[in-house]
Every structure is written in C-alpha cells, then in structure tokens.
Amino acid sequence: MTSPGLGRITGRRLRAPLLTFVVLLLSGVAACSDGGTGEGPSTPGSRTRAATPRDLVGAWESAEPGSNTTLAYRFTDEGKYKYFGMTSYPMGQEVYQLIHVVEGTYEASTDALVLKPHSATLTRKNPENPERDFTSSPAPFKTERFEWKIADRELSLIREDETRFTFRWVSG
C-alpha cells in the first residue's frame, strides 16, 4: 500500500485531472456496487448507530489539499475492492508519477477489515529517467488487516502497527 505524506504538489493545475482519473478508475468497479437491487448503502458514519460492513460499500478517498498523494478505495456489495494510490509532483516542466493499483476481495466484521489482494500493479513516469519508466508492472502484494471505524462520513483504517489512514466518503 502506498503511504500518505510523501510530499506536496506545488501547483493546483494537477488536482482536477488527478481527481478525474481517480473517479474514472474507481467507476470501473462501481457498476457492481449495489448488487442490482437499486438500493445503495445507508449514509456511512451515522452518529446514531455503529457502522456495519455494509457501510464500507462505495468509494472512499484520501487527498489532502496541497498533498502530492491520493489514496482511494472502492468496496462493493460482492466483497470486492479496488485500491488506487498515486504520488505525483512537478519535476522541471513535467510531472513525476508513481501509481499503485490493487484489486482483491475483502472480509469485514464490525471492527476488523481483511483485504485479500489477487493482483497489484505499479506504473512509474520519471521525466529525469524515462528509460526506466514502466506501465502496469506486476507488484508484490499481501493480505492486510485493519481495525476500521466510520464516523461523520470518514473511514479510519488502523494497521496493527497503529498507522492510521483516513478516507472521506465520495459516493455509494
């Protein structure tokens, strides 16, 4: 998994194309997110009840203003997930990019989330070293376990080592 906080984007011109890319990437999984019932999940993070595994269903994003890193998850009713992580920053007149995409299945109880990937790829574009760039190269992956909580439309994923990731709910 790509870690947040790897630097800052100095210009705002990358923000809109980056968000568009994330939304398009995650929308590939969105068609199966409601299981064809026409009913989406309840609004995540209600203050009046504890979150349930059903509240995970939808798109979640972690992208702080000014940050050079965007992380996103899409969870479906069928127990599938897709993760997208991208770090990008200006490098001269061009942009360095590192993109990590993981797909797999998940199991969630009221407080534990287990992500079981079945594929992972990395893409790198480095304007200072283009001969070593790669696209959708296979990447190592492993099962991950998190404690999870949803409150006020924010998903917190906490690793066993206490590393915390916070995502905002984007859509169902």
PDB file of C-alpha atoms in Angstrom:
ATOM      1  CA  MET A   1       0.000   0.000   0.000  1.00  0.00           C
ATOM      2  CA  THR A   2       1.252   3.475  -0.786  1.00  0.00           C
ATOM      3  CA  SER A   3       1.776   5.600   2.317  1.00  0.00           C
ATOM      4  CA  PRO A   4       0.365   9.103   2.597  1.00  0.00           C
ATOM      5  CA  GLY A   5       2.526  12.161   3.195  1.00  0.00           C
ATOM      6  CA  LEU A   6       5.258  11.679   0.610  1.00  0.00           C
ATOM      7  CA  GLY A   7       5.470  15.357  -0.364  1.00  0.00           C
ATOM      8  CA  ARG A   8       3.457  18.229  -1.805  1.00  0.00           C
ATOM      9  CA  ILE A   9       2.176  19.353  -5.199  1.00  0.00           C
ATOM     10  CA  THR A  10       3.178  22.955  -5.698  1.00  0.00           C
ATOM     11  CA  GLY A  11       0.555  23.785  -8.345  1.00  0.00           C
ATOM     12  CA  ARG A  12      -3.211  23.364  -8.317  1.00  0.00           C
ATOM     13  CA  ARG A  13      -3.346  22.542 -12.042  1.00  0.00           C
ATOM     14  CA  LEU A  14      -2.789  18.805 -11.346  1.00  0.00           C
ATOM     15  CA  ARG A  15      -5.664  18.467  -8.849  1.00  0.00           C
ATOM     16  CA  ALA A  16      -8.641  18.368 -11.280  1.00  0.00           C
ATOM     17  CA  PRO A  17      -7.075  15.882 -13.751  1.00  0.00           C
ATOM     18  CA  LEU A  18      -5.933  13.715 -10.840  1.00  0.00           C
ATOM     19  CA  LEU A  19      -9.408  13.567  -9.292  1.00  0.00           C
ATOM     20  CA  THR A  20     -10.946  12.861 -12.699  1.00  0.00           C
ATOM     21  CA  PHE A  21      -8.502   9.980 -13.173  1.00  0.00           C
ATOM     22  CA  VAL A  22      -9.296   8.532  -9.719  1.00  0.00           C
ATOM     23  CA  VAL A  23     -13.056   8.768 -10.303  1.00  0.00           C
ATOM     24  CA  LEU A  24     -12.793   7.109 -13.725  1.00  0.00           C
ATOM     25  CA  LEU A  25     -10.559   4.348 -12.374  1.00  0.00           C
ATOM     26  CA  LEU A  26     -12.861   3.598  -9.462  1.00  0.00           C
ATOM     27  CA  SER A  27     -16.013   3.824 -11.581  1.00  0.00           C
ATOM     28  CA  GLY A  28     -14.935   0.639 -13.354  1.00  0.00           C
ATOM     29  CA  VAL A  29     -15.942  -1.246 -10.225  1.00  0.00           C
ATOM     30  CA  ALA A  30     -18.936   0.970  -9.413  1.00  0.00           C
ATOM     31  CA  ALA A  31     -21.404  -0.808 -11.693  1.00  0.00           C
ATOM     32  CA  CYS A  32     -21.485  -3.833  -9.416  1.00  0.00           C
ATOM     33  CA  SER A  33     -21.523  -1.927  -6.126  1.00  0.00           C
ATOM     34  CA  ASP A  34     -25.263  -2.114  -5.462  1.00  0.00           C
ATOM     35  CA  GLY A  35     -25.772  -5.740  -6.434  1.00  0.00           C
ATOM     36  CA  GLY A  36     -28.511  -4.738  -8.882  1.00  0.00           C
ATOM     37  CA  THR A  37     -31.042  -4.061  -6.130  1.00  0.00           C
ATOM     38  CA  GLY A  38     -31.283  -0.352  -6.840  1.00  0.00           C
ATOM     39  CA  GLU A  39     -30.702   0.311  -3.143  1.00  0.00           C
ATOM     40  CA  GLY A  40     -27.414   1.835  -2.114  1.00  0.00           C
ATOM     41  CA  PRO A  41     -25.887   1.676   1.344  1.00  0.00           C
ATOM     42  CA  SER A  42     -27.133   3.865   4.115  1.00  0.00           C
ATOM     43  CA  THR A  43     -25.126   7.025   4.549  1.00  0.00           C
ATOM     44  CA  PRO A  44     -21.887   5.931   6.219  1.00  0.00           C
ATOM     45  CA  GLY A  45     -20.944   7.153   9.641  1.00  0.00           C
ATOM     46  CA  SER A  46     -24.280   7.897  11.214  1.00  0.00           C
ATOM     47  CA  ARG A  47     -23.848   9.317  14.706  1.00  0.00           C
ATOM     48  CA  THR A  48     -26.862   7.339  15.957  1.00  0.00           C
ATOM     49  CA  ARG A  49     -25.590   3.817  15.273  1.00  0.00           C
ATOM     50  CA  ALA A  50     -22.407   1.805  14.942  1.00  0.00           C
ATOM     51  CA  ALA A  51     -21.017   1.264  11.427  1.00  0.00           C
ATOM     52  CA  THR A  52     -21.664  -2.096   9.780  1.00  0.00           C
ATOM     53  CA  PRO A  53     -19.715  -3.829   6.992  1.00  0.00           C
ATOM     54  CA  ARG A  54     -22.435  -2.651   4.563  1.00  0.00           C
ATOM     55  CA  ASP A  55     -21.356   0.945   5.310  1.00  0.00           C
ATOM     56  CA  LEU A  56     -17.995   0.248   3.626  1.00  0.00           C
ATOM     57  CA  VAL A  57     -19.665  -0.123   0.218  1.00  0.00           C
ATOM     58  CA  GLY A  58     -18.804   2.814  -2.011  1.00  0.00           C
ATOM     59  CA  ALA A  59     -15.858   4.999  -2.936  1.00  0.00           C
ATOM     60  CA  TRP A  60     -13.501   6.496  -0.341  1.00  0.00           C
ATOM     61  CA  GLU A  61     -10.694   8.980  -0.974  1.00  0.00           C
ATOM     62  CA  SER A  62      -7.793  10.437   0.968  1.00  0.00           C
ATOM     63  CA  ALA A  63      -6.386  13.506  -0.754  1.00  0.00           C
ATOM     64  CA  GLU A  64      -5.427  16.476   1.379  1.00  0.00           C
ATOM     65  CA  PRO A  65      -5.278  19.913  -0.262  1.00  0.00           C
ATOM     66  CA  GLY A  66      -1.721  20.586  -1.353  1.00  0.00           C
ATOM     67  CA  SER A  67      -0.635  16.957  -0.914  1.00  0.00           C
ATOM     68  CA  ASN A  68       1.079  15.097  -3.724  1.00  0.00           C
ATOM     69  CA  THR A  69      -0.546  11.790  -2.734  1.00  0.00           C
ATOM     70  CA  THR A  70      -4.042  10.474  -3.404  1.00  0.00           C
ATOM     71  CA  LEU A  71      -5.285   7.173  -1.987  1.00  0.00           C
ATOM     72  CA  ALA A  72      -8.681   5.700  -2.819  1.00  0.00           C
ATOM     73  CA  TYR A  73     -10.726   2.547  -2.217  1.00  0.00           C
ATOM     74  CA  ARG A  74     -13.901   1.231  -3.826  1.00  0.00           C
ATOM     75  CA  PHE A  75     -15.711  -1.522  -1.886  1.00  0.00           C
ATOM     76  CA  THR A  76     -18.598  -3.478  -3.473  1.00  0.00           C
ATOM     77  CA  ASP A  77     -21.529  -5.452  -2.058  1.00  0.00           C
ATOM     78  CA  GLU A  78     -19.984  -8.590  -3.542  1.00  0.00           C
ATOM     79  CA  GLY A  79     -16.948  -8.366  -1.252  1.00  0.00           C
ATOM     80  CA  LYS A  80     -14.549  -6.969  -3.865  1.00  0.00           C
ATOM     81  CA  TYR A  81     -12.317  -3.939  -3.560  1.00  0.00           C
ATOM     82  CA  LYS A  82     -10.027  -1.831  -5.685  1.00  0.00           C
ATOM     83  CA  TYR A  83      -7.271   0.349  -4.264  1.00  0.00           C
ATOM     84  CA  PHE A  84      -5.617   3.229  -6.106  1.00  0.00           C
ATOM     85  CA  GLY A  85      -2.616   5.146  -4.802  1.00  0.00           C
ATOM     86  CA  MET A  86      -0.816   7.886  -6.693  1.00  0.00           C
ATOM     87  CA  THR A  87       2.064  10.161  -5.835  1.00  0.00           C
ATOM     88  CA  SER A  88       2.840  12.935  -8.294  1.00  0.00           C
ATOM     89  CA  TYR A  89       4.863  16.103  -8.195  1.00  0.00           C
ATOM     90  CA  PRO A  90       6.405  18.613 -10.589  1.00  0.00           C
ATOM     91  CA  MET A  91       9.829  17.731 -11.882  1.00  0.00           C
ATOM     92  CA  GLY A  92      11.070  20.540 -14.089  1.00  0.00           C
ATOM     93  CA  GLN A  93       8.474  21.166 -16.817  1.00  0.00           C
ATOM     94  CA  GLU A  94       6.973  17.668 -16.418  1.00  0.00           C
ATOM     95  CA  VAL A  95       5.440  15.575 -13.635  1.00  0.00           C
ATOM     96  CA  TYR A  96       6.807  12.543 -11.798  1.00  0.00           C
ATOM     97  CA  GLN A  97       4.105   9.890 -11.147  1.00  0.00           C
ATOM     98  CA  LEU A  98       4.013   6.630  -9.246  1.00  0.00           C
ATOM     99  CA  ILE A  99       0.691   4.753  -9.425  1.00  0.00           C
ATOM    100  CA  HIS A 100      -0.189   1.645  -7.409  1.00  0.00           C
ATOM    101  CA  VAL A 101      -3.382  -0.316  -8.196  1.00  0.00           C
ATOM    102  CA  VAL A 102      -4.534  -3.344  -6.194  1.00  0.00           C
ATOM    103  CA  GLU A 103      -7.655  -5.495  -6.694  1.00  0.00           C
ATOM    104  CA  GLY A 104      -8.979  -8.250  -4.485  1.00  0.00           C
ATOM    105  CA  THR A 105     -11.623  -9.342  -2.030  1.00  0.00           C
ATOM    106  CA  TYR A 106     -12.387  -8.170   1.480  1.00  0.00           C
ATOM    107  CA  GLU A 107     -13.963  -9.549   4.620  1.00  0.00           C
ATOM    108  CA  ALA A 108     -15.369  -7.164   7.198  1.00  0.00           C
ATOM    109  CA  SER A 109     -16.782  -7.645  10.662  1.00  0.00           C
ATOM    110  CA  THR A 110     -17.978  -4.784  12.847  1.00  0.00           C
ATOM    111  CA  ASP A 111     -14.389  -3.824  13.736  1.00  0.00           C
ATOM    112  CA  ALA A 112     -11.959  -5.871  11.575  1.00  0.00           C
ATOM    113  CA  LEU A 113     -11.291  -5.473   7.851  1.00  0.00           C
ATOM    114  CA  VAL A 114      -9.170  -8.025   5.947  1.00  0.00           C
ATOM    115  CA  LEU A 115      -8.037  -7.171   2.407  1.00  0.00           C
ATOM    116  CA  LYS A 116      -7.007 -10.148   0.278  1.00  0.00           C
ATOM    117  CA  PRO A 117      -5.459  -8.899  -2.975  1.00  0.00           C
ATOM    118  CA  HIS A 118      -5.324 -11.044  -6.099  1.00  0.00           C
ATOM    119  CA  SER A 119      -3.439  -8.563  -8.307  1.00  0.00           C
ATOM    120  CA  ALA A 120      -1.296  -5.464  -7.955  1.00  0.00           C
ATOM    121  CA  THR A 121       0.473  -3.238 -10.465  1.00  0.00           C
ATOM    122  CA  LEU A 122       2.827  -0.272 -10.416  1.00  0.00           C
ATOM    123  CA  THR A 123       3.286   2.415 -13.055  1.00  0.00           C
ATOM    124  CA  ARG A 124       6.100   4.947 -12.936  1.00  0.00           C
ATOM    125  CA  LYS A 125       6.803   8.008 -15.046  1.00  0.00           C
ATOM    126  CA  ASN A 126      10.030   9.798 -14.178  1.00  0.00           C
ATOM    127  CA  PRO A 127      10.943  12.674 -16.516  1.00  0.00           C
ATOM    128  CA  GLU A 128      14.538  12.599 -15.251  1.00  0.00           C
ATOM    129  CA  ASN A 129      14.967   8.889 -16.004  1.00  0.00           C
ATOM    130  CA  PRO A 130      12.385   7.906 -18.678  1.00  0.00           C
ATOM    131  CA  GLU A 131      14.316   4.853 -19.867  1.00  0.00           C
ATOM    132  CA  ARG A 132      13.476   3.163 -16.542  1.00  0.00           C
ATOM    133  CA  ASP A 133       9.732   4.002 -16.640  1.00  0.00           C
ATOM    134  CA  PHE A 134       7.210   1.166 -16.585  1.00  0.00           C
ATOM    135  CA  THR A 135       3.461   0.717 -17.029  1.00  0.00           C
ATOM    136  CA  SER A 136       1.240  -1.744 -15.132  1.00  0.00           C
ATOM    137  CA  SER A 137       4.208  -3.779 -13.959  1.00  0.00           C
ATOM    138  CA  PRO A 138       3.272  -6.626 -11.570  1.00  0.00           C
ATOM    139  CA  ALA A 139       3.826  -5.598  -7.949  1.00  0.00           C
ATOM    140  CA  PRO A 140       4.121  -7.652  -4.770  1.00  0.00           C
ATOM    141  CA  PHE A 141       1.070  -7.829  -2.533  1.00  0.00           C
ATOM    142  CA  LYS A 142      -0.006  -9.372   0.740  1.00  0.00           C
ATOM    143  CA  THR A 143      -3.117  -9.750   2.857  1.00  0.00           C
ATOM    144  CA  GLU A 144      -3.658  -6.721   5.087  1.00  0.00           C
ATOM    145  CA  ARG A 145      -5.618  -6.447   8.328  1.00  0.00           C
ATOM    146  CA  PHE A 146      -7.080  -3.243   9.714  1.00  0.00           C
ATOM    147  CA  GLU A 147      -9.251  -2.121  12.557  1.00  0.00           C
ATOM    148  CA  TRP A 148     -11.838   0.140  10.941  1.00  0.00           C
ATOM    149  CA  LYS A 149     -14.297   2.793  12.023  1.00  0.00           C
ATOM    150  CA  ILE A 150     -16.657   5.151  10.226  1.00  0.00           C
ATOM    151  CA  ALA A 151     -17.783   8.441  11.759  1.00  0.00           C
ATOM    152  CA  ASP A 152     -19.055  11.603  10.092  1.00  0.00           C
ATOM    153  CA  ARG A 153     -18.517  10.121   6.597  1.00  0.00           C
ATOM    154  CA  GLU A 154     -14.857   9.373   7.361  1.00  0.00           C
ATOM    155  CA  LEU A 155     -13.360   5.908   7.229  1.00  0.00           C
ATOM    156  CA  SER A 156     -10.386   5.248   9.507  1.00  0.00           C
ATOM    157  CA  LEU A 157      -8.212   2.232   8.755  1.00  0.00           C
ATOM    158  CA  ILE A 158      -5.739   1.383  11.512  1.00  0.00           C
ATOM    159  CA  ARG A 159      -2.958  -1.149  10.932  1.00  0.00           C
ATOM    160  CA  GLU A 160      -1.654  -3.402  13.682  1.00  0.00           C
ATOM    161  CA  ASP A 161       1.389  -1.074  13.960  1.00  0.00           C
ATOM    162  CA  GLU A 162      -1.069   1.807  14.735  1.00  0.00           C
ATOM    163  CA  THR A 163      -0.555   3.528  11.348  1.00  0.00           C
ATOM    164  CA  ARG A 164      -3.846   5.311  10.613  1.00  0.00           C
ATOM    165  CA  PHE A 165      -5.284   6.174   7.186  1.00  0.00           C
ATOM    166  CA  THR A 166      -8.338   8.440   6.913  1.00  0.00           C
ATOM    167  CA  PHE A 167     -10.640   8.475   3.883  1.00  0.00           C
ATOM    168  CA  ARG A 168     -13.659  10.621   3.059  1.00  0.00           C
ATOM    169  CA  TRP A 169     -16.772   9.012   1.574  1.00  0.00           C
ATOM    170  CA  VAL A 170     -17.115  10.048  -2.093  1.00  0.00           C
ATOM    171  CA  SER A 171     -20.075   8.018  -3.395  1.00  0.00           C
ATOM    172  CA  GLY A 172     -22.103   4.857  -2.927  1.00  0.00           C
TER     173      GLY A 172
END
